[in-house]
Tab-separated table of C-alpha atoms in Angstrom:
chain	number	residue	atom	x	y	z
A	8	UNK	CA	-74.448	-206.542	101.330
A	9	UNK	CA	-76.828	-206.086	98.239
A	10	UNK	CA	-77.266	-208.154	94.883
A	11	UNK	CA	-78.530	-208.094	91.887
A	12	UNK	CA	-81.144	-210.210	91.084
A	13	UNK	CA	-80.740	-210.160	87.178
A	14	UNK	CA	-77.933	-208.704	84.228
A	15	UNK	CA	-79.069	-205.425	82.137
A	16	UNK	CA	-80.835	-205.816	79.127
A	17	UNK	CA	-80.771	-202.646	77.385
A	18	UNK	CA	-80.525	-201.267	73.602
A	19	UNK	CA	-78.095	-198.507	72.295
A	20	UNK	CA	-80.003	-195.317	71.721
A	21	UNK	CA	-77.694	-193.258	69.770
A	22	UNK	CA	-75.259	-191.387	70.427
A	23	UNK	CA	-74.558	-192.766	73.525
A	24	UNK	CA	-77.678	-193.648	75.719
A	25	UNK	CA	-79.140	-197.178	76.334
A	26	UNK	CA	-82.820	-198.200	77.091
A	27	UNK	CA	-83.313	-200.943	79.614
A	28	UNK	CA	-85.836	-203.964	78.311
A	29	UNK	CA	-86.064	-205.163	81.232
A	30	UNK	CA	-86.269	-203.929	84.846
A	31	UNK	CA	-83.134	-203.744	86.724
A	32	UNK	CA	-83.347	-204.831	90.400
A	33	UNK	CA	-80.837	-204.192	93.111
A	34	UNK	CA	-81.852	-205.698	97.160
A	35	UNK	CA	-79.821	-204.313	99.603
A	36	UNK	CA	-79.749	-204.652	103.718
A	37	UNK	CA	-77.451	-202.004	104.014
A	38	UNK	CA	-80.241	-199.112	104.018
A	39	UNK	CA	-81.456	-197.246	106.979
A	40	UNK	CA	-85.481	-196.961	107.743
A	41	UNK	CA	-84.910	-192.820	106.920
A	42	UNK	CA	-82.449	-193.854	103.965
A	43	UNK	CA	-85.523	-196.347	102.971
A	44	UNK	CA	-88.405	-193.054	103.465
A	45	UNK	CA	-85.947	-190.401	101.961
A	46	UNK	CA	-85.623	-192.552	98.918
A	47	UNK	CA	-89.277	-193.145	98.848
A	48	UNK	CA	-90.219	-189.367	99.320
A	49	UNK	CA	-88.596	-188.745	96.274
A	50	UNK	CA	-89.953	-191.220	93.837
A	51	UNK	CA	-87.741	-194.142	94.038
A	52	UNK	CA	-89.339	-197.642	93.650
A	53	UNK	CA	-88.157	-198.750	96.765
A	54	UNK	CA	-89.430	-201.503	98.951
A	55	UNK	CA	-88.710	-202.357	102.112
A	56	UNK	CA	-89.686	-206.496	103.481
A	57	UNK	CA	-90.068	-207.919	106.821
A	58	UNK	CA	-86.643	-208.820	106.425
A	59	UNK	CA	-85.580	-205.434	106.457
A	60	UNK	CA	-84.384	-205.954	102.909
A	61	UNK	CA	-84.964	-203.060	100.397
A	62	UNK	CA	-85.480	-203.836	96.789
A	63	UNK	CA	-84.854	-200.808	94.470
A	64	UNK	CA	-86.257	-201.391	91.230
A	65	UNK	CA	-84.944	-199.546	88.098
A	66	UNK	CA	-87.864	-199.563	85.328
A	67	UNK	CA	-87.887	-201.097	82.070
A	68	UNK	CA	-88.318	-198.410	79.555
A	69	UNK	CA	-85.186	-196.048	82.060
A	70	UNK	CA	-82.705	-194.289	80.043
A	71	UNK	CA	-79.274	-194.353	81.051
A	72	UNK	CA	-75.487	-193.207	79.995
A	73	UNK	CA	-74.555	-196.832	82.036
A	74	UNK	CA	-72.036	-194.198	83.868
A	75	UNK	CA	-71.194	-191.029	82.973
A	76	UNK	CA	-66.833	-191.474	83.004
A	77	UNK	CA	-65.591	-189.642	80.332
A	78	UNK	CA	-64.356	-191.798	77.366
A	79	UNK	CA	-60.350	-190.634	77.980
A	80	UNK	CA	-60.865	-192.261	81.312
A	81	UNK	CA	-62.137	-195.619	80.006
A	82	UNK	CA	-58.778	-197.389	79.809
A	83	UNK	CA	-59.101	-197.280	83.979
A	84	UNK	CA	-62.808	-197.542	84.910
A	85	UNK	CA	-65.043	-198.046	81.558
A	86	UNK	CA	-68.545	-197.375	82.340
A	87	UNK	CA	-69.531	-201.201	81.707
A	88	UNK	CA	-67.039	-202.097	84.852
A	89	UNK	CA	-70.186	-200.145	87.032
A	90	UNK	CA	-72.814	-200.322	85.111
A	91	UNK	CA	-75.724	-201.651	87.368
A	92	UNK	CA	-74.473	-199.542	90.052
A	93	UNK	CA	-75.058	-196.741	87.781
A	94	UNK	CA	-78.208	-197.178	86.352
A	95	UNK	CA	-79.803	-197.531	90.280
A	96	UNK	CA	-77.562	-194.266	91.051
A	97	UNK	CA	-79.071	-192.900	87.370
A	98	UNK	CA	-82.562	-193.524	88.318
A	99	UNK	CA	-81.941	-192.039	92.555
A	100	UNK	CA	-80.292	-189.097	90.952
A	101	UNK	CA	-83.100	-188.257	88.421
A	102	UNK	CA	-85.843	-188.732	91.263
A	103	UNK	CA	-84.061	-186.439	93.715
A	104	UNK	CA	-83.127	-184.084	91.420
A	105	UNK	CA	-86.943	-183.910	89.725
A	106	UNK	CA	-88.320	-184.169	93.416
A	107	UNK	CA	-86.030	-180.833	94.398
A	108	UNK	CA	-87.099	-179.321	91.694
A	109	UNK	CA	-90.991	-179.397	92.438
A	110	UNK	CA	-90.505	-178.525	95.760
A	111	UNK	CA	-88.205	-175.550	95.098
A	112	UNK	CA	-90.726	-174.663	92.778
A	113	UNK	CA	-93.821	-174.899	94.986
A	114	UNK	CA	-91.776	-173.632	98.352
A	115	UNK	CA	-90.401	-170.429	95.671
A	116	UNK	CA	-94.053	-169.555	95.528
A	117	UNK	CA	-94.588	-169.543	99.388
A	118	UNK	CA	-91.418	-169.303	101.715
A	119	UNK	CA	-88.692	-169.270	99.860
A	120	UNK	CA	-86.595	-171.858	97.444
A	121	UNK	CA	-85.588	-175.089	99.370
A	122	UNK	CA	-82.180	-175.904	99.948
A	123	UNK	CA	-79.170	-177.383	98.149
A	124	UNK	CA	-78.231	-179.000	101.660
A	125	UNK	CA	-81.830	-180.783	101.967
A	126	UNK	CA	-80.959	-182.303	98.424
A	127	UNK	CA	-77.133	-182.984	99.509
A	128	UNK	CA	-78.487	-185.410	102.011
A	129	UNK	CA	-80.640	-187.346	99.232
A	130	UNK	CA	-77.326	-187.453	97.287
A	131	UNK	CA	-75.647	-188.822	99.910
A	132	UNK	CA	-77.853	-191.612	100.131
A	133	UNK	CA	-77.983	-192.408	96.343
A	134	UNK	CA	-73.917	-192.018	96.426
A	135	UNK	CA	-74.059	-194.947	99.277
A	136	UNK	CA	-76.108	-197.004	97.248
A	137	UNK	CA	-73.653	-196.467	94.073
A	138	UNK	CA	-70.578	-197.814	96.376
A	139	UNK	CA	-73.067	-200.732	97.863
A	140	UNK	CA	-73.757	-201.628	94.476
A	141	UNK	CA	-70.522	-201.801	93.166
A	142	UNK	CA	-69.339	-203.989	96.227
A	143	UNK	CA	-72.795	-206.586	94.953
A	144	UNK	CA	-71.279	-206.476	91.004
A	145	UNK	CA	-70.109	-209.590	89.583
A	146	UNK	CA	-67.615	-210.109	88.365
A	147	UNK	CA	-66.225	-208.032	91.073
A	148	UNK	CA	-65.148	-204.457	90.566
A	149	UNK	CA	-61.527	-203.972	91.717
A	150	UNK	CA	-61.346	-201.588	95.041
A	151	UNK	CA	-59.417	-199.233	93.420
A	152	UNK	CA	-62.080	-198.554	90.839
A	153	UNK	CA	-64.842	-198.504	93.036
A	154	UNK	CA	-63.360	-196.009	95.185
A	155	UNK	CA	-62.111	-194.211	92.507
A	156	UNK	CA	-65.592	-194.006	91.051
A	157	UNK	CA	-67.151	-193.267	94.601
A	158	UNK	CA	-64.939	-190.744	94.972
A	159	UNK	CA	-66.145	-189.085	91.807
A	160	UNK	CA	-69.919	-188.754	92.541
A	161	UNK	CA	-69.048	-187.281	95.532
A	162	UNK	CA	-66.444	-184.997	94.454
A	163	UNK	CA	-68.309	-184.007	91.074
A	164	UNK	CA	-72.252	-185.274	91.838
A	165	UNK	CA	-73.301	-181.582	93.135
A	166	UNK	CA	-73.423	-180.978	89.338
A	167	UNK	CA	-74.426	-184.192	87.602
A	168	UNK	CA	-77.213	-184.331	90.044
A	169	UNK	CA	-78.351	-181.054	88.499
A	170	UNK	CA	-78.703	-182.749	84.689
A	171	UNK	CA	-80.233	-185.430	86.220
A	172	UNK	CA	-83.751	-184.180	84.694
A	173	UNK	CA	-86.076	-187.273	83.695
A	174	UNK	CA	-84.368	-189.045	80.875
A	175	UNK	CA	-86.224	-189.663	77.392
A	176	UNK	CA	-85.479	-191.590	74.031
C-alpha cells in the first residue's frame, strides 16, 4: 500500500492548469525492481530504499490538469476526488511519453522507429501506480470511482499518453 506524505499545494494557471508549490510525494511498496528501473529509465524521480519502498517524487514547479475527466463527468468523479493520483500519473505519463519520443527519434535515424508496445508497457506501469494511488488517498476514494477512473486510463491512455509532452506555464 502507498501514501502520501503531504496535501498539494498548487496555484490556478488559467484556464484550467495548476502549478504545484510544493513537491508532491507518493511511497509505495507495491512496485516491482523492473517497475522501479522502467520508471527510472524514463525520467521519473523515483527512489527505491533498503526497505524496498519507492518514493516517487512529483516536482515543485510540475504543471498539471489535477485529472483530465471531462467537466460533464464531474458530478461522478471530479478531478479533485483523484487528484494526487493524477499528478504522479501526470508527471509518469509526460516522462514516458518524452522518453519514447527521443528514442523513436534517435532509433528513426538508425533501425527503425521504436514501438508503441515498448511504451504500452511503461503505461502500464504508470496506470498501476494511478490505481495504487487512489487506494493511498484520503479521504478515501469510493471503489466505484477508482475503478471507474482506472478503467479510463486504460481504456483511453493510448491517446492522452500521446499529449503528454512536458507541461509549461
Amino acid at each position: 500500500m502507498g501514501k502520501f506524505t503531504n496535501k498539494i499545494l498548487a496555484e490556478f494557471q488559467p484556464p484550467s492548469k495548476w502549478k504545484l508549490g510544493r513537491d508532491l510525494v507518493y511511497t509505495t511498496t507495491d512496485l516491482y525492481a523492473n517497475e522501479v528501473k522502467a520508471l527510472k529509465d524514463v525520467g521519473v524521480a523515483v527512489v527505491r530504499d533498503t526497505n524496498k519502498t519507492e518514493t516517487i517524487t512529483v516536482p515543485s514547479g510540475f504543471i498539471t490538469d489535477l485529472a483530465s475527466t471531462p467537466r460533464i463527468l464531474w458530478n461522478v468523479i471530479a478531478p479533485f476526488d483523484v487528484a494526487r493520483a493524477a499528478v504522479v500519473h501526470d508527471i509518469l505519463y509526460e516522462k514516458i511519453n518524452t522518453q519514447y519520443k527521443t528514442v523513436n527519434e534517435s532509433a528513426a535515424a538508425e533501425d527503425g522507429p521504436a514501438t508503441k508496445k515498448e511504451r504500452e508497457v511503461y503505461r502500464e506501469i504508470a496506470d498501476h501506480v494511478f490505481l495504487e494511488g487512489m487506494n493511498a488517498s484520503t479521504p478515501p476514494v469510493a471503489s466505484w470511482k477508482k475503478y471507474a477512473a482506472y478503467y479510463a486510463v486504460r481504456a483511453f491512455g493510448r491517446w492522452a499518453i500521446n499529449s503528454s509532452a512536458k507541461r509549461v506555464a
